[in-house]
Short mmCIF file of C-alpha atoms in Angstrom, two decimals:
data_model
loop_
_atom_site.label_atom_id
_atom_site.label_comp_id
_atom_site.label_asym_id
_atom_site.label_seq_id
_atom_site.Cartn_x
_atom_site.Cartn_y
_atom_site.Cartn_z
CA ASN A 1 21.42 11.99 16.10
CA ALA A 2 19.55 9.50 18.27
CA GLY A 3 16.71 9.30 15.73
CA VAL A 4 13.45 8.21 17.34
CA THR A 5 13.57 7.27 21.01
CA GLN A 6 10.84 5.67 23.10
CA THR A 7 10.40 5.18 26.83
CA PRO A 8 9.87 2.91 28.58
CA LYS A 9 11.15 -0.18 26.78
CA PHE A 10 9.02 -2.56 28.84
CA GLN A 11 6.01 -2.07 31.08
CA VAL A 12 3.63 -4.32 32.98
CA LEU A 13 0.28 -2.86 34.00
CA LYS A 14 -2.75 -4.15 35.82
CA THR A 15 -6.16 -3.77 34.21
CA GLY A 16 -7.50 -0.27 34.84
CA GLN A 17 -4.13 1.38 35.43
CA SER A 18 -3.05 4.30 33.31
CA MET A 19 0.26 5.15 31.74
CA THR A 20 1.89 7.36 29.13
CA LEU A 21 4.30 6.16 26.47
CA GLN A 22 6.83 8.78 25.48
CA CYS A 23 8.32 9.34 22.04
CA ALA A 24 10.84 11.91 20.89
CA GLN A 25 12.65 12.55 17.61
CA ASP A 26 15.65 14.76 16.93
CA MET A 27 15.38 14.88 13.12
CA ASN A 28 13.16 17.98 12.99
CA HIS A 29 10.40 15.94 11.37
CA ASN A 30 6.92 17.39 11.03
CA SER A 31 4.87 14.19 11.21
CA MET A 32 4.78 11.62 13.98
CA TYR A 33 2.86 8.37 14.38
CA TRP A 34 1.91 5.73 16.92
CA TYR A 35 1.46 2.13 15.77
CA ARG A 36 0.75 -1.08 17.62
CA GLN A 37 1.89 -4.53 16.55
CA ASP A 38 0.29 -7.70 17.82
CA PRO A 39 1.98 -11.10 17.52
CA GLY A 40 2.26 -12.31 13.94
CA MET A 41 0.58 -9.22 12.55
CA GLY A 42 1.56 -6.08 10.76
CA LEU A 43 1.52 -2.64 12.31
CA ARG A 44 -1.74 -0.78 12.79
CA LEU A 45 -1.91 2.98 13.13
CA ILE A 46 -3.38 4.29 16.38
CA TYR A 47 -2.97 8.06 16.03
CA TYR A 48 -0.83 10.41 14.03
CA SER A 49 0.18 14.03 14.05
CA ALA A 50 0.78 15.66 10.68
CA SER A 51 2.38 18.70 12.29
CA GLU A 52 2.86 20.34 15.65
CA GLY A 53 -0.50 21.17 17.18
CA THR A 54 -2.55 18.66 15.18
CA THR A 55 -3.52 15.07 15.87
CA ASP A 56 -5.79 12.65 14.04
CA LYS A 57 -7.19 9.19 14.63
CA GLY A 58 -5.79 6.22 12.80
CA GLU A 59 -7.16 2.74 12.34
CA VAL A 60 -7.43 1.68 16.01
CA PRO A 61 -7.74 4.78 18.25
CA ASN A 62 -10.19 3.49 20.87
CA GLY A 63 -8.76 3.40 24.37
CA TYR A 64 -5.92 5.81 23.59
CA ASN A 65 -5.23 9.52 23.67
CA VAL A 66 -2.26 11.42 22.29
CA SER A 67 -0.52 14.72 22.84
CA ARG A 68 1.83 16.47 20.44
CA LEU A 69 3.69 18.36 23.11
CA ASN A 70 6.00 20.14 20.67
CA LYS A 71 7.67 19.34 17.37
CA ARG A 72 9.96 16.78 18.99
CA GLU A 73 7.59 14.89 21.28
CA PHE A 74 4.46 12.82 20.74
CA SER A 75 3.03 10.89 23.67
CA LEU A 76 0.46 8.09 23.80
CA ARG A 77 -1.73 7.68 26.89
CA LEU A 78 -3.72 4.69 28.03
CA GLU A 79 -6.29 6.01 30.51
CA SER A 80 -7.58 2.63 31.69
CA ALA A 81 -5.48 -0.24 30.40
CA ALA A 82 -7.15 -3.43 29.21
CA PRO A 83 -5.61 -6.85 28.40
CA SER A 84 -6.52 -6.25 24.74
CA GLN A 85 -3.96 -3.44 24.74
CA THR A 86 -1.11 -5.88 25.37
CA SER A 87 1.09 -5.22 22.38
CA VAL A 88 4.31 -3.71 21.12
CA TYR A 89 3.98 0.01 20.47
CA PHE A 90 6.10 1.77 17.88
CA CYS A 91 6.50 5.47 17.37
CA ALA A 92 7.61 6.82 14.00
CA SER A 93 8.34 10.16 12.40
CA SER A 94 8.64 11.44 8.87
CA GLU A 95 9.45 14.54 6.89
CA ASP A 96 7.91 15.64 3.67
CA PRO A 97 10.27 17.70 1.55
CA SER A 98 8.15 20.01 -0.51
CA GLY A 99 7.29 18.62 -3.91
CA ARG A 100 8.61 15.12 -3.33
CA ALA A 101 6.58 12.09 -2.29
CA ARG A 102 9.06 10.64 0.12
CA LYS A 103 7.26 10.25 3.43
CA THR A 104 9.91 7.82 4.59
CA GLN A 105 9.09 6.89 8.14
CA TYR A 106 11.72 6.26 10.78
CA PHE A 107 10.76 4.03 13.66
CA GLY A 108 11.72 3.86 17.30
CA PRO A 109 12.77 0.62 19.05
CA GLY A 110 9.32 -0.03 20.51
CA THR A 111 7.68 -0.32 23.92
CA ARG A 112 6.55 -3.77 24.99
CA LEU A 113 3.41 -3.50 27.12
CA LEU A 114 1.76 -6.31 29.04
CA VAL A 115 -1.61 -5.69 30.67
CA LEU A 116 -2.63 -8.29 33.24
CA ASP B 1 -3.31 2.51 -1.31
CA ALA B 2 -2.96 -0.53 -3.56
CA LYS B 3 -2.87 -4.03 -2.07
CA THR B 4 0.37 -6.01 -2.24
CA THR B 5 1.02 -9.75 -2.32
CA GLN B 6 4.24 -11.31 -1.06
CA PRO B 7 5.31 -14.91 -0.43
CA PRO B 8 5.14 -15.72 3.29
CA SER B 9 8.70 -17.02 3.53
CA MET B 10 11.95 -17.45 1.63
CA ASP B 11 15.40 -18.85 2.34
CA CYS B 12 18.68 -17.61 0.96
CA ALA B 13 22.25 -18.83 1.36
CA GLU B 14 24.66 -16.43 3.03
CA GLY B 15 26.65 -14.45 0.48
CA ARG B 16 24.16 -15.03 -2.30
CA ALA B 17 21.68 -12.51 -3.66
CA ALA B 18 18.24 -12.50 -2.08
CA ASN B 19 15.43 -11.63 -4.49
CA LEU B 20 12.14 -10.79 -2.80
CA PRO B 21 9.12 -10.45 -5.09
CA CYS B 22 6.03 -8.31 -4.61
CA ASN B 23 2.87 -8.10 -6.70
CA HIS B 24 0.88 -4.86 -6.78
CA SER B 25 -1.32 -5.28 -9.83
CA THR B 26 -3.75 -2.48 -8.83
CA ILE B 27 -1.09 0.18 -8.36
CA SER B 28 -2.03 3.57 -9.72
CA GLY B 29 0.17 6.05 -11.52
CA ASN B 30 1.01 8.24 -8.52
CA GLU B 31 1.71 5.45 -6.05
CA TYR B 32 5.21 4.62 -4.91
CA VAL B 33 6.60 1.23 -3.93
CA TYR B 34 8.30 1.19 -0.52
CA TRP B 35 10.25 -1.59 1.15
CA TYR B 36 10.77 -1.85 4.88
CA ARG B 37 12.13 -4.66 6.99
CA GLN B 38 11.68 -5.64 10.61
CA ILE B 39 14.35 -7.59 12.39
CA HIS B 40 12.96 -9.58 15.29
CA SER B 41 11.80 -7.38 18.19
CA GLN B 42 13.02 -4.17 16.55
CA GLY B 43 11.23 -1.28 14.90
CA PRO B 44 10.71 -1.38 11.13
CA GLN B 45 13.59 -0.04 9.06
CA TYR B 46 13.24 1.79 5.76
CA ILE B 47 15.16 0.14 2.91
CA ILE B 48 14.29 1.76 -0.41
CA HIS B 49 11.46 3.17 -2.47
CA GLY B 50 10.72 3.93 -6.13
CA LEU B 51 8.08 5.09 -8.58
CA LYS B 52 8.89 3.54 -11.95
CA ASN B 53 12.64 3.60 -12.41
CA ASN B 54 14.94 1.04 -10.85
CA GLU B 55 16.60 2.32 -7.70
CA THR B 56 19.76 1.38 -5.83
CA ASN B 57 21.18 2.47 -2.52
CA GLU B 58 23.73 1.15 -0.06
CA MET B 59 21.33 -1.46 1.25
CA ALA B 60 19.51 -2.85 -1.76
CA SER B 61 18.24 -2.52 -5.30
CA LEU B 62 14.62 -2.16 -6.36
CA ILE B 63 13.52 -3.43 -9.74
CA ILE B 64 10.05 -2.32 -10.89
CA THR B 65 8.52 -3.92 -13.98
CA GLU B 66 7.62 -1.69 -16.88
CA ASP B 67 3.89 -2.09 -16.23
CA ARG B 68 4.54 -1.40 -12.52
CA LYS B 69 2.41 -4.37 -11.49
CA SER B 70 5.26 -6.05 -9.64
CA SER B 71 8.64 -5.35 -8.16
CA THR B 72 11.65 -7.18 -6.73
CA LEU B 73 13.85 -6.17 -3.84
CA ILE B 74 17.40 -7.42 -4.26
CA LEU B 75 19.87 -7.78 -1.41
CA PRO B 76 23.05 -8.39 -3.41
CA HIS B 77 25.09 -10.28 -0.80
CA ALA B 78 22.82 -11.49 1.97
CA THR B 79 24.25 -11.89 5.46
CA LEU B 80 22.84 -13.54 8.55
CA ARG B 81 21.90 -10.07 9.85
CA ASP B 82 19.53 -9.66 6.89
CA THR B 83 17.22 -12.30 8.38
CA ALA B 84 14.00 -10.33 8.91
CA VAL B 85 10.43 -9.83 7.75
CA TYR B 86 10.39 -7.72 4.59
CA TYR B 87 7.36 -5.57 3.82
CA CYS B 88 6.41 -4.25 0.40
CA ILE B 89 4.10 -1.24 0.71
CA VAL B 90 2.40 0.78 -2.00
CA ARG B 91 1.20 4.23 -1.14
CA GLY B 92 0.30 7.45 -2.79
CA TYR B 93 1.19 10.99 -1.94
CA LEU B 94 -1.24 13.56 -0.64
CA ALA B 95 0.26 16.99 -0.24
CA GLY B 96 0.11 18.49 3.23
CA SER B 97 -1.02 15.37 5.01
CA ALA B 98 0.50 12.56 6.97
CA ARG B 99 -0.27 9.12 5.67
CA GLN B 100 0.04 5.88 7.48
CA LEU B 101 1.98 2.94 6.19
CA THR B 102 -0.19 -0.14 5.75
CA PHE B 103 1.88 -3.16 6.64
CA GLY B 104 0.72 -6.52 5.34
CA SER B 105 2.11 -9.82 6.52
CA GLY B 106 5.39 -9.49 4.58
CA THR B 107 7.99 -12.12 3.66
CA GLN B 108 10.08 -13.81 6.33
CA LEU B 109 13.56 -14.01 4.82
CA THR B 110 15.88 -16.47 6.50
CA VAL B 111 19.54 -16.30 5.52
CA LEU B 112 21.18 -19.66 6.03
CA PRO B 113 24.87 -20.13 6.88
#
């Protein structure tokens, strides 16, 4: 199993450009998440998808859109990138075995984005 | 989810046990204690979690006080590769929903040779 994979690993954008960050998991997990991490700070949730076909806003959704393409894939789109979106983006997934409060999240390696 | 308090940094000698404390005095009865770590420039990695009993796995042990207001993560034989930021997270369970993890500032553990 590859676990959670993210592409690209690095990206430089100019202000106003758009791009899509890709995330895929091969663990058959129901839930997937997008976080951003700014220097010296913890992770903040952008969007999440509890199950295939559903998406919900997290703590910092402005400027982003997401698509849960299928159970495996959850993409994050920046329609018009801004310097404030310079960050490291992490995708995560989790499974919730019925009746047990596990919700362990498994993270991808991250995408480092610089917006000039 | 209850707030957690951790020391900002700790050092540990290689080969010795690393004991990382966490206070969560407002934890409620259905909230679990999770520990994650983040090695520089990598994604966070799950370590262990527990409700009220002590837990042990291949990576670490988790000791939760009887009143559940604090816990300690123990790395029994720390190595240089254990140098990372360690996050203590308290969260509840809500059936049928996805819940985010709220990461605080964590503890920077530095294992010294």
